[in-house]
PDB file of C-alpha atoms and ligand atoms in Angstrom:
ATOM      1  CA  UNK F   9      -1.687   7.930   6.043  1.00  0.00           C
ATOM      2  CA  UNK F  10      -0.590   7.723   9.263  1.00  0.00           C
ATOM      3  CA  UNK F  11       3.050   9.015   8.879  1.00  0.00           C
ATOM      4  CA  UNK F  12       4.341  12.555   9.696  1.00  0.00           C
ATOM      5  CA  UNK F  13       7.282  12.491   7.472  1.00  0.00           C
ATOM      6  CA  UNK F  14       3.847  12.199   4.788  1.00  0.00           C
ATOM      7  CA  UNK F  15       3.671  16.559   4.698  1.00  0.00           C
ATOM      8  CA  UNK F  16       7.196  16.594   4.710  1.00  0.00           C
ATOM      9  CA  UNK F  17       7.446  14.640   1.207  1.00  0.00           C
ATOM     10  CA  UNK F  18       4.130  15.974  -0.242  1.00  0.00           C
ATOM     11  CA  UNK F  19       4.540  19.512   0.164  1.00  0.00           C
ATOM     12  CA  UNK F  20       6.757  20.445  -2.303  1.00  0.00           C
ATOM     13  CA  UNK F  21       4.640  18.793  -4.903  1.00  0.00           C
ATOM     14  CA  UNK F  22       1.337  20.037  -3.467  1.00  0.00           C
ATOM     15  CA  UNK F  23       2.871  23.454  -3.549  1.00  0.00           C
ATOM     16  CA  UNK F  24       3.266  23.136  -7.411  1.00  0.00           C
ATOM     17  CA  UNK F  25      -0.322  22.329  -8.255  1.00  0.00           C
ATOM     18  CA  UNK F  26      -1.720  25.701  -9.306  1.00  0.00           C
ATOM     19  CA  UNK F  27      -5.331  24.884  -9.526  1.00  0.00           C
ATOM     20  CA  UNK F  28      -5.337  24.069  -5.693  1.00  0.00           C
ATOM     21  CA  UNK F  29      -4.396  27.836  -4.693  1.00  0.00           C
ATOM     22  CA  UNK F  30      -7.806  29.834  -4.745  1.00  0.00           C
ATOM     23  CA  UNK F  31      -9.988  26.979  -2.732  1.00  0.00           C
ATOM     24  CA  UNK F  32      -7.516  26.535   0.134  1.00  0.00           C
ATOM     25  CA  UNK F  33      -8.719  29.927   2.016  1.00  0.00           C
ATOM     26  CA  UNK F  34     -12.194  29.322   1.732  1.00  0.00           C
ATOM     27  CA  UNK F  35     -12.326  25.580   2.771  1.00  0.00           C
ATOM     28  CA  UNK F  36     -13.032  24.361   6.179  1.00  0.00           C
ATOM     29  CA  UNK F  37     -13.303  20.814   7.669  1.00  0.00           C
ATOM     30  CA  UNK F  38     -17.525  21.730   7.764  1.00  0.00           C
ATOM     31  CA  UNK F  39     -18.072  22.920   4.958  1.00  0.00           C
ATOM     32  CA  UNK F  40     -18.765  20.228   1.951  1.00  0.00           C
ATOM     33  CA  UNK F  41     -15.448  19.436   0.161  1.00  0.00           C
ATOM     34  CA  UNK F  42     -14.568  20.700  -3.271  1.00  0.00           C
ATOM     35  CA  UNK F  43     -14.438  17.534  -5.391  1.00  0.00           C
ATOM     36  CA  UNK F  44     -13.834  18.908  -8.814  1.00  0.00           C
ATOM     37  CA  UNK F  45     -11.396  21.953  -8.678  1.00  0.00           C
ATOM     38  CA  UNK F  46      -8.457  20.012 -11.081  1.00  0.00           C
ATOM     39  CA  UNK F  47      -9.185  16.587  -9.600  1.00  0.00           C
ATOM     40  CA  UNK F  48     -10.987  13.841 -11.398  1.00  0.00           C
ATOM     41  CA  UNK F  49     -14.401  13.222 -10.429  1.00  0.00           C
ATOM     42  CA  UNK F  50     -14.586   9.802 -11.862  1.00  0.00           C
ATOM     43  CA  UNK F  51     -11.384   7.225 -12.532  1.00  0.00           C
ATOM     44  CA  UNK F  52     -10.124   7.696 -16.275  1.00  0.00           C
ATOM     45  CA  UNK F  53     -11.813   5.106 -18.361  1.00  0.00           C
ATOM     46  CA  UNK F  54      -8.750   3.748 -19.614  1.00  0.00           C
ATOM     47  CA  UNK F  55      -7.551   2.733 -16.265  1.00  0.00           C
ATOM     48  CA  UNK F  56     -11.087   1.446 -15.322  1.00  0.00           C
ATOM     49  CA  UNK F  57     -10.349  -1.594 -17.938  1.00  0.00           C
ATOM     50  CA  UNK F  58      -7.998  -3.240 -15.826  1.00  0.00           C
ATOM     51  CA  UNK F  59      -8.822  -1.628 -12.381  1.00  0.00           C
ATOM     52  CA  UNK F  60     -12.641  -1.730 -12.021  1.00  0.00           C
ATOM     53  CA  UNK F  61     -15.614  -3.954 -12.233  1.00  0.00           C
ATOM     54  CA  UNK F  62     -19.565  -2.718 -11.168  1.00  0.00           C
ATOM     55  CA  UNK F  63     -19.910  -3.923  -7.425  1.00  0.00           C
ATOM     56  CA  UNK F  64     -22.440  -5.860  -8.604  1.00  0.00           C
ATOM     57  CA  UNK F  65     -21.243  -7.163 -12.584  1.00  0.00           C
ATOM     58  CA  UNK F  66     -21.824 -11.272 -11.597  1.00  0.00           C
ATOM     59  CA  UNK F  67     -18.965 -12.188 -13.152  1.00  0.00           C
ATOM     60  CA  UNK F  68     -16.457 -10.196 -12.010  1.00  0.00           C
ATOM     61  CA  UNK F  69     -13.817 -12.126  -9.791  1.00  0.00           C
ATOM     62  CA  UNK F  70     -12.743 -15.631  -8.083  1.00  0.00           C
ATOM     63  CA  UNK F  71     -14.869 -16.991  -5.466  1.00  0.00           C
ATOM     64  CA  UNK F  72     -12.750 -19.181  -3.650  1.00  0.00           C
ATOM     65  CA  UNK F  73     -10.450 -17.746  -1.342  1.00  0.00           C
ATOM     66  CA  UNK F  74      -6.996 -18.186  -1.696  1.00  0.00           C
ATOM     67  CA  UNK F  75      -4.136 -17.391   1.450  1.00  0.00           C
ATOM     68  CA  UNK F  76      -1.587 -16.106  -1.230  1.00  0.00           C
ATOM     69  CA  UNK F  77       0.384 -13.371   0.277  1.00  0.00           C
ATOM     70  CA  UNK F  78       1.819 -10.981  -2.229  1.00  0.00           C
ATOM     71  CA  UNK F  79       4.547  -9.382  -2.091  1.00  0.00           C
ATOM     72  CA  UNK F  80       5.461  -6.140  -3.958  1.00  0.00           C
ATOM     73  CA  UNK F  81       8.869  -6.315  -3.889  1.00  0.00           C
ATOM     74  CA  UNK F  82       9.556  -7.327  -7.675  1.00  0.00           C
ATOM     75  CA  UNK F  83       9.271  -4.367 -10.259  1.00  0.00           C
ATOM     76  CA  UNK F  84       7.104  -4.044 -13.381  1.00  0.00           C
ATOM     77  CA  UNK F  85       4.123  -4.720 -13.424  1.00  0.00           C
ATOM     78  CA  UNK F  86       2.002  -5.549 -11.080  1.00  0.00           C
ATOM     79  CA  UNK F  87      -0.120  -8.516  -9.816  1.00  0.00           C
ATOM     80  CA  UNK F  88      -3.018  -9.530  -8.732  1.00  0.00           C
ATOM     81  CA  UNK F  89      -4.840  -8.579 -11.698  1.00  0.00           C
ATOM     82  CA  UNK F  90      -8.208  -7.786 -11.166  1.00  0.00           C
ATOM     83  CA  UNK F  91      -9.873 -11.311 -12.846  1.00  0.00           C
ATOM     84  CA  UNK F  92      -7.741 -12.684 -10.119  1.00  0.00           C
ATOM     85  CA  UNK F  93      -9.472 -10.894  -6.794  1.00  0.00           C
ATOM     86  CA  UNK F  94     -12.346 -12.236  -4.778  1.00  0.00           C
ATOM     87  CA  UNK F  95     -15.654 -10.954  -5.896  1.00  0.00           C
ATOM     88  CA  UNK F  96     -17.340  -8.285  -4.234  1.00  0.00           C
ATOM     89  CA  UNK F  97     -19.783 -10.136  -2.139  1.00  0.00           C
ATOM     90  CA  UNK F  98     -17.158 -12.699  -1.002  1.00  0.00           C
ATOM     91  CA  UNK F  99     -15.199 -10.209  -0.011  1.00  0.00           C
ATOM     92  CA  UNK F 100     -17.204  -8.698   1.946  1.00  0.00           C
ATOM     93  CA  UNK F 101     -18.657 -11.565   3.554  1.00  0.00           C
ATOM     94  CA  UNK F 102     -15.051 -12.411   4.941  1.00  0.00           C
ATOM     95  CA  UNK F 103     -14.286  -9.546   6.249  1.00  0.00           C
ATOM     96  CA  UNK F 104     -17.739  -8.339   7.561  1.00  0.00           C
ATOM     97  CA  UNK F 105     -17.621 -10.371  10.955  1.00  0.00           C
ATOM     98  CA  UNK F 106     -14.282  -8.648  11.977  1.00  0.00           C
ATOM     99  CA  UNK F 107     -16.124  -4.652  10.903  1.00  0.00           C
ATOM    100  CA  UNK F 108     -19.028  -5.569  13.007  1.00  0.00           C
ATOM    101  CA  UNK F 109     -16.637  -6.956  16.065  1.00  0.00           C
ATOM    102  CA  UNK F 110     -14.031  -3.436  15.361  1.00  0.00           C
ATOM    103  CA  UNK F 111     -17.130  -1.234  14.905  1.00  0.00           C
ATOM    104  CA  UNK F 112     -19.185  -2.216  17.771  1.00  0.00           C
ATOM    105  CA  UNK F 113     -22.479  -0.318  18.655  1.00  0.00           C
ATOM    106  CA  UNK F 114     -21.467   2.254  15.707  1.00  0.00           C
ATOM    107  CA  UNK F 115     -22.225   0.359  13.325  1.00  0.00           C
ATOM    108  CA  UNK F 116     -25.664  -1.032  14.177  1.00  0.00           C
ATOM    109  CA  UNK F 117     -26.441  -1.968  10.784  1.00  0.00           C
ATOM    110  CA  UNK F 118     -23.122  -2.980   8.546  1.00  0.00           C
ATOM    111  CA  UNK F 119     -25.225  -3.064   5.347  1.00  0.00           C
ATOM    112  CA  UNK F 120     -25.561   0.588   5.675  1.00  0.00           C
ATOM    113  CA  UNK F 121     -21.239   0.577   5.743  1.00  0.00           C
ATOM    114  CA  UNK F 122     -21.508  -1.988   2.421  1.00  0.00           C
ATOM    115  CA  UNK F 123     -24.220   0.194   0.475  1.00  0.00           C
ATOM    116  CA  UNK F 124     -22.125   3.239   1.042  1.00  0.00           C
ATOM    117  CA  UNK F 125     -19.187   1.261  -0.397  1.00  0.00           C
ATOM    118  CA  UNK F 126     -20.829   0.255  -3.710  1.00  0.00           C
ATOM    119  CA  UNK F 127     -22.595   3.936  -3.714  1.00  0.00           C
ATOM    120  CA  UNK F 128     -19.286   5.724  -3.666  1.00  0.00           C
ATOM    121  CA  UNK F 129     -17.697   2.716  -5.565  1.00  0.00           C
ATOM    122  CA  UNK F 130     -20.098   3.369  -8.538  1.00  0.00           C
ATOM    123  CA  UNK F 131     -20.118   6.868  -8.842  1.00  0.00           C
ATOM    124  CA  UNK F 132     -16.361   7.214  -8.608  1.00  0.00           C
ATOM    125  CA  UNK F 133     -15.510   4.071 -10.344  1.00  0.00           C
ATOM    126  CA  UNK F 134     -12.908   3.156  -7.955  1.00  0.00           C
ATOM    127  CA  UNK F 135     -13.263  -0.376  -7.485  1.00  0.00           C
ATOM    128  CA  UNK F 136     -15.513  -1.307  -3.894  1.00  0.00           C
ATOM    129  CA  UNK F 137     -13.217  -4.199  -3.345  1.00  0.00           C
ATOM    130  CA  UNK F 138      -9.730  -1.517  -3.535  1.00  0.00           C
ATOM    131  CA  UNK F 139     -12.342   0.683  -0.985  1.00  0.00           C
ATOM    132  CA  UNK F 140     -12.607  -1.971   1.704  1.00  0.00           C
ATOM    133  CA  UNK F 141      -8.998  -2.829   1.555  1.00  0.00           C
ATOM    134  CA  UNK F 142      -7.629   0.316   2.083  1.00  0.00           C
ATOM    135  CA  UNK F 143     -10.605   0.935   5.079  1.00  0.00           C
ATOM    136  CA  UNK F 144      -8.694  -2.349   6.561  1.00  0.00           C
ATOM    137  CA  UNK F 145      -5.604  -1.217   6.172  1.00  0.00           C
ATOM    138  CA  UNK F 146      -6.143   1.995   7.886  1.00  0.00           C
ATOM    139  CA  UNK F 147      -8.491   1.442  10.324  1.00  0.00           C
ATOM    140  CA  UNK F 148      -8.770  -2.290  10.927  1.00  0.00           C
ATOM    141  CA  UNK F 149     -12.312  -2.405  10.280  1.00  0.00           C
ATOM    142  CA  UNK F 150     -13.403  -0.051  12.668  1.00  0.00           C
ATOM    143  CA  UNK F 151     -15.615   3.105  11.211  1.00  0.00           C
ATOM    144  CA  UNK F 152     -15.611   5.363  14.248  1.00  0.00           C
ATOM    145  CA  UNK F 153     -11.554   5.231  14.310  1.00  0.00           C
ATOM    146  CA  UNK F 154     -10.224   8.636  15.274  1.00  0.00           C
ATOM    147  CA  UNK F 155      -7.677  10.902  14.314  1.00  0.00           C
ATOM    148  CA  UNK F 156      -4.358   9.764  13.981  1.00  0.00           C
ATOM    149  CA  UNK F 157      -2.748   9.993  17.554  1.00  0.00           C
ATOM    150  CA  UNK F 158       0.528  10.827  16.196  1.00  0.00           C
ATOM    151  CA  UNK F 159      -0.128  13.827  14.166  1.00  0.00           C
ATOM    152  CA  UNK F 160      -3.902  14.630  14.953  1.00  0.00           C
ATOM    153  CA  UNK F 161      -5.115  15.505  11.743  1.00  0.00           C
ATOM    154  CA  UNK F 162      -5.175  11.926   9.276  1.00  0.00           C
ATOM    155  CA  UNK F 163      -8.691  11.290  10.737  1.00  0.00           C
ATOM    156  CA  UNK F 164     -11.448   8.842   9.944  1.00  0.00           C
ATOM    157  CA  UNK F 165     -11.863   5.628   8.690  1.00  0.00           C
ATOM    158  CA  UNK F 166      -9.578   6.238   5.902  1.00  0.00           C
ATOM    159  CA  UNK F 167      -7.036   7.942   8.161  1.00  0.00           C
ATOM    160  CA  UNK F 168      -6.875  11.064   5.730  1.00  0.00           C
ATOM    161  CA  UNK F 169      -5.092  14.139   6.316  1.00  0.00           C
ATOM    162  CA  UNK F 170      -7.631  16.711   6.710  1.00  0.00           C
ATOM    163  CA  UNK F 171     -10.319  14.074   6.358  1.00  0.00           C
ATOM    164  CA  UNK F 172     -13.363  13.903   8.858  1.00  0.00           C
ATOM    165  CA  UNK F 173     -13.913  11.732  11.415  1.00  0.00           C
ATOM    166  CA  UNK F 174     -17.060   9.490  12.213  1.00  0.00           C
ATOM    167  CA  UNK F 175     -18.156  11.483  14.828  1.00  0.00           C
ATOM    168  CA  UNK F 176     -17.997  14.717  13.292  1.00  0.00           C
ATOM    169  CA  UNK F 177     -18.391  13.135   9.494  1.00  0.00           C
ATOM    170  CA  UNK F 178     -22.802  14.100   9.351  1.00  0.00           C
ATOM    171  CA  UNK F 179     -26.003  13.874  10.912  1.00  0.00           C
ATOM    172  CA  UNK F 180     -26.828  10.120   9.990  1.00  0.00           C
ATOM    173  CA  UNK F 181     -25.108   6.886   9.722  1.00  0.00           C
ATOM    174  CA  UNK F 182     -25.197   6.685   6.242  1.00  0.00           C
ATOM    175  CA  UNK F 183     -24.089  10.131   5.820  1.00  0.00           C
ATOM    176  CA  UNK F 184     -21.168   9.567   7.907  1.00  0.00           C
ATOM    177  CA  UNK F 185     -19.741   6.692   6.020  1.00  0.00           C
ATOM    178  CA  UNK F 186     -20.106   8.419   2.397  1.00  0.00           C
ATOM    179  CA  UNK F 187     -18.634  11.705   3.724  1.00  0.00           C
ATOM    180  CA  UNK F 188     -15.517   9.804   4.987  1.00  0.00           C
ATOM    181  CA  UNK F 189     -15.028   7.455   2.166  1.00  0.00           C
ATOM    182  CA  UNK F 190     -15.341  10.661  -0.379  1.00  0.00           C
ATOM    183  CA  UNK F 191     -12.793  12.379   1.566  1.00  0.00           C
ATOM    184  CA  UNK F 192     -10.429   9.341   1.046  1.00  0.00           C
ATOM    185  CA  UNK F 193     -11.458   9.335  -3.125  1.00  0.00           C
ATOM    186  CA  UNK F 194     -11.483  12.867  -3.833  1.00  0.00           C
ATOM    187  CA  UNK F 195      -9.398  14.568  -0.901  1.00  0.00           C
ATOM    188  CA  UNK F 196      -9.177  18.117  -0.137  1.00  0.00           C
ATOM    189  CA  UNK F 197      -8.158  21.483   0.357  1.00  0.00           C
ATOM    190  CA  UNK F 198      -7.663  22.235   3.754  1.00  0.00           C
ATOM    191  CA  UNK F 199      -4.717  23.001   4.227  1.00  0.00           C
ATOM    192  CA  UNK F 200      -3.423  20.733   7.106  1.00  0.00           C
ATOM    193  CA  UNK F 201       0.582  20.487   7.385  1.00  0.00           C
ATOM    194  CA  UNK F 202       0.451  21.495   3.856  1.00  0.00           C
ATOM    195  CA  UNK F 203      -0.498  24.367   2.234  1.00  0.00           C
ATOM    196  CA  UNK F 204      -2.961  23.353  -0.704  1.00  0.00           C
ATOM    197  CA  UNK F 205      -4.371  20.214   1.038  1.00  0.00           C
ATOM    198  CA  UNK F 206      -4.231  16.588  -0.029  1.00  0.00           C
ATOM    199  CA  UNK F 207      -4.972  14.838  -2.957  1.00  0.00           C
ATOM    200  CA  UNK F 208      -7.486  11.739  -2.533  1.00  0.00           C
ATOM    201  CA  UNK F 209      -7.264   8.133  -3.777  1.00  0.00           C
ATOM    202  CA  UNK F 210      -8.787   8.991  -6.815  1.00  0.00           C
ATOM    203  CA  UNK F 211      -6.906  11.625  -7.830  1.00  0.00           C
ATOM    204  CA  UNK F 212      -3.367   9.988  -7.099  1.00  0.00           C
ATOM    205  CA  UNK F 213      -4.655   6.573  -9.395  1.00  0.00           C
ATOM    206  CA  UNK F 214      -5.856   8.156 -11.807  1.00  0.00           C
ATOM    207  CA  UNK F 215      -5.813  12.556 -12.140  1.00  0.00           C
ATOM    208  CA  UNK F 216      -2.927  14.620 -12.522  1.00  0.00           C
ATOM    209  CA  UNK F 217      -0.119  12.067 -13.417  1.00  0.00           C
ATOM    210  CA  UNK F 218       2.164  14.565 -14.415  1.00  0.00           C
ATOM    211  CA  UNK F 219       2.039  15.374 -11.355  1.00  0.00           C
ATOM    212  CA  UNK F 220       2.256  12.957  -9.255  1.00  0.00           C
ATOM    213  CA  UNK F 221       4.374  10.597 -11.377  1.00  0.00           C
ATOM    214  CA  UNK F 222       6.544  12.862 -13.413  1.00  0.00           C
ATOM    215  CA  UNK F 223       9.730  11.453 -12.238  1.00  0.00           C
ATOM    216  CA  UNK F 224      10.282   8.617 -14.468  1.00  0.00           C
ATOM    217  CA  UNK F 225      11.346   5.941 -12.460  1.00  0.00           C
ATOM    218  CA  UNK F 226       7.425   6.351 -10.949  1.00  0.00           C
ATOM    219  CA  UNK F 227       5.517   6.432 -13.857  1.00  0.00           C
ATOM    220  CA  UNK F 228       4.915   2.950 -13.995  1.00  0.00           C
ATOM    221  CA  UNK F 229       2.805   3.177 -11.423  1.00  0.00           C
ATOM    222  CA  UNK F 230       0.983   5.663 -12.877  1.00  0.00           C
ATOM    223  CA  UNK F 231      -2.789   4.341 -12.822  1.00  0.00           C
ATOM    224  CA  UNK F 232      -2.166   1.431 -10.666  1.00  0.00           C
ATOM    225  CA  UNK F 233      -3.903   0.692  -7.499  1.00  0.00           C
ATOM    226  CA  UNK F 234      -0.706  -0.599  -5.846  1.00  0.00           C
ATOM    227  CA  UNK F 235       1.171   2.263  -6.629  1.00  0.00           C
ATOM    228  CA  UNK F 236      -1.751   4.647  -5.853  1.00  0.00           C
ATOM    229  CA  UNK F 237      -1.881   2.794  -1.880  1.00  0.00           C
ATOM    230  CA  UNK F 238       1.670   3.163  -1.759  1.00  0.00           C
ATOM    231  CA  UNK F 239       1.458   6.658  -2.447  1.00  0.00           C
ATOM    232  CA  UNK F 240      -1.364   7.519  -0.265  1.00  0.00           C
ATOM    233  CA  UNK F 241       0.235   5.737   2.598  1.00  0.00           C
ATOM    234  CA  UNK F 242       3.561   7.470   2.448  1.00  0.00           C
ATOM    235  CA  UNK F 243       3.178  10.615   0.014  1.00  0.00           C
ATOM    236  CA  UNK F 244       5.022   8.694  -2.497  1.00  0.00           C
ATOM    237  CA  UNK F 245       5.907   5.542  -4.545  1.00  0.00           C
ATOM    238  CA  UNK F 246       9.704   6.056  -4.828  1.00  0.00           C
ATOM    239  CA  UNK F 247      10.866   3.206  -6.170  1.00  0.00           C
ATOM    240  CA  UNK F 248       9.743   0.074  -8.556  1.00  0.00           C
ATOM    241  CA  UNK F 249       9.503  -1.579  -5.330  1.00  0.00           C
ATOM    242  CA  UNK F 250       6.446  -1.124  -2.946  1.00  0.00           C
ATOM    243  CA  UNK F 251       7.717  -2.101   0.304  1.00  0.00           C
ATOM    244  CA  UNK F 252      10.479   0.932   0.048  1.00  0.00           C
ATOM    245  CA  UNK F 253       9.062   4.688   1.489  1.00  0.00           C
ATOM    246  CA  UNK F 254       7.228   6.099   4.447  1.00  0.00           C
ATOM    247  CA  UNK F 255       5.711   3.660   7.035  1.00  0.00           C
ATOM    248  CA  UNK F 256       4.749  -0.069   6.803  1.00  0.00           C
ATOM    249  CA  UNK F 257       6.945  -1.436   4.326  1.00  0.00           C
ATOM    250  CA  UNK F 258       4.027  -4.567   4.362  1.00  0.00           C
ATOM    251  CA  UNK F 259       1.689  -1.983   3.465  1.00  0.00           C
ATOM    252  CA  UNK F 260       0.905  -2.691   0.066  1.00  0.00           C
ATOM    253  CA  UNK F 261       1.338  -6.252   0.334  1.00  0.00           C
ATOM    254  CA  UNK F 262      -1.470  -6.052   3.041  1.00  0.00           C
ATOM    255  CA  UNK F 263      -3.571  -4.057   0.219  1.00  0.00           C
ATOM    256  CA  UNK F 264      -3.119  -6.295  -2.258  1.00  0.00           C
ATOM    257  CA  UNK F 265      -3.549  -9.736  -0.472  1.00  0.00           C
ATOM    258  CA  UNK F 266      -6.856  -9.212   0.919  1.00  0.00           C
ATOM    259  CA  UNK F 267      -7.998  -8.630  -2.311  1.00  0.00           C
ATOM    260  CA  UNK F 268      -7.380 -12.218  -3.177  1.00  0.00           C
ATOM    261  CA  UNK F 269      -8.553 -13.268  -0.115  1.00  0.00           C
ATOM    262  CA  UNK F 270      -5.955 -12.913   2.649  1.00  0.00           C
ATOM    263  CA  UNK F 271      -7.216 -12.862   6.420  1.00  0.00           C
ATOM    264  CA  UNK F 272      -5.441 -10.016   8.388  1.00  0.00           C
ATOM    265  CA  UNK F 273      -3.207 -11.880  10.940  1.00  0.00           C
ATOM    266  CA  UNK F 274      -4.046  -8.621  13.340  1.00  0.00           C
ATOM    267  CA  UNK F 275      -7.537  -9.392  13.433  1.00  0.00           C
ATOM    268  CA  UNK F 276      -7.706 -13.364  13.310  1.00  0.00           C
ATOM    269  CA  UNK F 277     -11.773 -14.713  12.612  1.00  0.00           C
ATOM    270  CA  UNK F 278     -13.106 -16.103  16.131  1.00  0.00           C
ATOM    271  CA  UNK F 279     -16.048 -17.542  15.401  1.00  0.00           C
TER     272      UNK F 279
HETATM  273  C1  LIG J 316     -25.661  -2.114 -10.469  1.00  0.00           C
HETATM  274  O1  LIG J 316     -26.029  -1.072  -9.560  1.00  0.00           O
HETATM  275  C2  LIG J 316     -26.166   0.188 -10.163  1.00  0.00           C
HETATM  276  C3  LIG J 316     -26.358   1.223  -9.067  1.00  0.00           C
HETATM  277  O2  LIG J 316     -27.330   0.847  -8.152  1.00  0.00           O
HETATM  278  C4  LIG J 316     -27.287   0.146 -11.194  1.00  0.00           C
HETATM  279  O3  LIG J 316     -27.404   1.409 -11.826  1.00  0.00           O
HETATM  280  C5  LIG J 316     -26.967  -0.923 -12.224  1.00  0.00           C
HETATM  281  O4  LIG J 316     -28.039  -1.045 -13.140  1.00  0.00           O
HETATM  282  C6  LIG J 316     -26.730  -2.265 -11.554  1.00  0.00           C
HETATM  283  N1  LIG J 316     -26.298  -3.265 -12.517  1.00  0.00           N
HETATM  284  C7  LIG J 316     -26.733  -4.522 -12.484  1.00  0.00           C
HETATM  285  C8  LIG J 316     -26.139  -5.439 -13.525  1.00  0.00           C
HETATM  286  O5  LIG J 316     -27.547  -4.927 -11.664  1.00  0.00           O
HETATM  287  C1  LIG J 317     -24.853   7.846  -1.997  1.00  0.00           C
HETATM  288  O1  LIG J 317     -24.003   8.985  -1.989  1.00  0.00           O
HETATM  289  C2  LIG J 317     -24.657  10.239  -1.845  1.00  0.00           C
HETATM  290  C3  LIG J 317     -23.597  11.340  -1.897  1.00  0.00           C
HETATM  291  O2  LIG J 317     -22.553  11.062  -2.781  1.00  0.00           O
HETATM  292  C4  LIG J 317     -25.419  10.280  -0.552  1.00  0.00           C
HETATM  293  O3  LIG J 317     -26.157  11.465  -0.476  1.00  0.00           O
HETATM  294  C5  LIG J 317     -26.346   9.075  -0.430  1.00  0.00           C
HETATM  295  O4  LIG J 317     -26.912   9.055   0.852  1.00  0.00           O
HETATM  296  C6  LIG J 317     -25.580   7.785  -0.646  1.00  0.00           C
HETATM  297  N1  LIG J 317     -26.467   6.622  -0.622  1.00  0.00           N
HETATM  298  C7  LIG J 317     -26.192   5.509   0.067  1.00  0.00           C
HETATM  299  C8  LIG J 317     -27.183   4.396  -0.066  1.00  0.00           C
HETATM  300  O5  LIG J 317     -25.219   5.361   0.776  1.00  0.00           O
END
């Protein structure tokens, strides 16, 4: 989320969701975030049958690498499928060495960044490995990122509009990480450049898709993860084609590659 023109497209939408209106007084960026007023606490089982697997099911995913870049410019529907991504732990094996060299001294201990991962991963049932891409994408691997420079409120590792930053994000470590990666699943209330606050991950993939998706030409996104990173990139999927809206038009394409094993050209391994 790291675009402006994000409140300016949002808003109007945001300002149509009734059952945001009574918690956006009372919320502030300290206080713990309202996770269940209208928004989906956990993804919608039917979606989790093509979009999930437990961080830890053995036999969930490929475990050879492969450089295949994808690109989301065709319509329909929409590859990699999910027998087709890297498992968990080889995903995070290739990509740990360049969290630890982004993160530096703030992230003494990166199993404490992975458990938080599958934690959050397993009680939201968003898949881990969609997690660590979009914490890539965003913030290049480094936890203790700011706030977006730009517009001074998409903050933390997630870069999420209202969301908290590391250093204000808890006491501990571990706190820290689950408090930011919660604010990128379930989002919030605070009203930051918009009025009722911003929806999270979570609720874009999978809650309130007559919301989100009404307009027909986007509801066949509806429930995907592509769609959902397009949408919480830009503040919406506007076309059959994910390299068209706000910021990056390789955004999604990004997303989606490391999940099959793509190496981020911005942050080549040096070993
Ligand atoms: C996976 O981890 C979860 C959470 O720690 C646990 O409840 C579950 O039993 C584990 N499953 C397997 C197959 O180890
Ligand atoms: C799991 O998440 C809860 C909050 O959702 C947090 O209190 C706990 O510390 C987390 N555990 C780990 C191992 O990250």
């Amino acid at each position: 989320m790291h675009y402006t023109t994000y409140f300016l497209t949002l808003a109007p939408l945001a300002l149509a969701l009734p059952q945001n209106a009574p918690a956006t007084q009372t919320q502030t960026a300290s206080a713990p975030w309202n996770t269940d007023a209208g928004f989906n606490a956990v993804l919608d089982p039917a979606i989790q049958k093509d979009w999930y697997r437990d961080f830890n099911a053995t036999s969930a995913g490929q475990t050879s690498p492969s450089t295949q870049l994808i690109n989301p410019s065709h319509n329909g529907v929409w590859n990699p499928a999910i027998n087709n991504w890297l498992t968990w732990s080889n995903m995070w094996e290739l990509h740990e060495p360049e969290i630890k060299r982004a993160s530096k001294d703030k992230l003494p201990d990166s199993n404490v960044l992975k458990n938080a991962i599958e934690n959050q991963s397993f009680k939201s049932k968003v898949d881990a490995r969609l997690i660590l891409s979009l914490f890539l994408n965003e913030a290049a691997g480094n936890v203790a990122i700011g706030c977006n420079k730009l517009n001074g409120v998409a903050c933390g590792m997630f870069q999420m509009m209202g969301g908290r930053k590391f250093d204000n994000a808890g006491a501990t470590l571990e706190e820290k990480l689950n408090n930011m990666i919660r604010d990128m699943l379930y989002g919030n209330h605070i009203a930051v450049g918009q009025a009722n606050g911003t929806p999270g991950y979570l609720d874009i993939m999978s809650g309130n898709k007559q919301i989100f998706w009404k307009n027909p030409t986007k509801q066949i996104w509806s429930g995907n993860p592509f769609g959902a990173a397009r949408f919480y990139t830009g503040g919406d999927a506007p076309n059959y084609d994910l390299t068209v809206g706000n910021g990056d038009k390789n955004y999604v394409s990004k997303f989606a590659s490391r999940l099959v094993g793509w190496q981020d050209p911005w942050a080549p391994e040096v070993n």
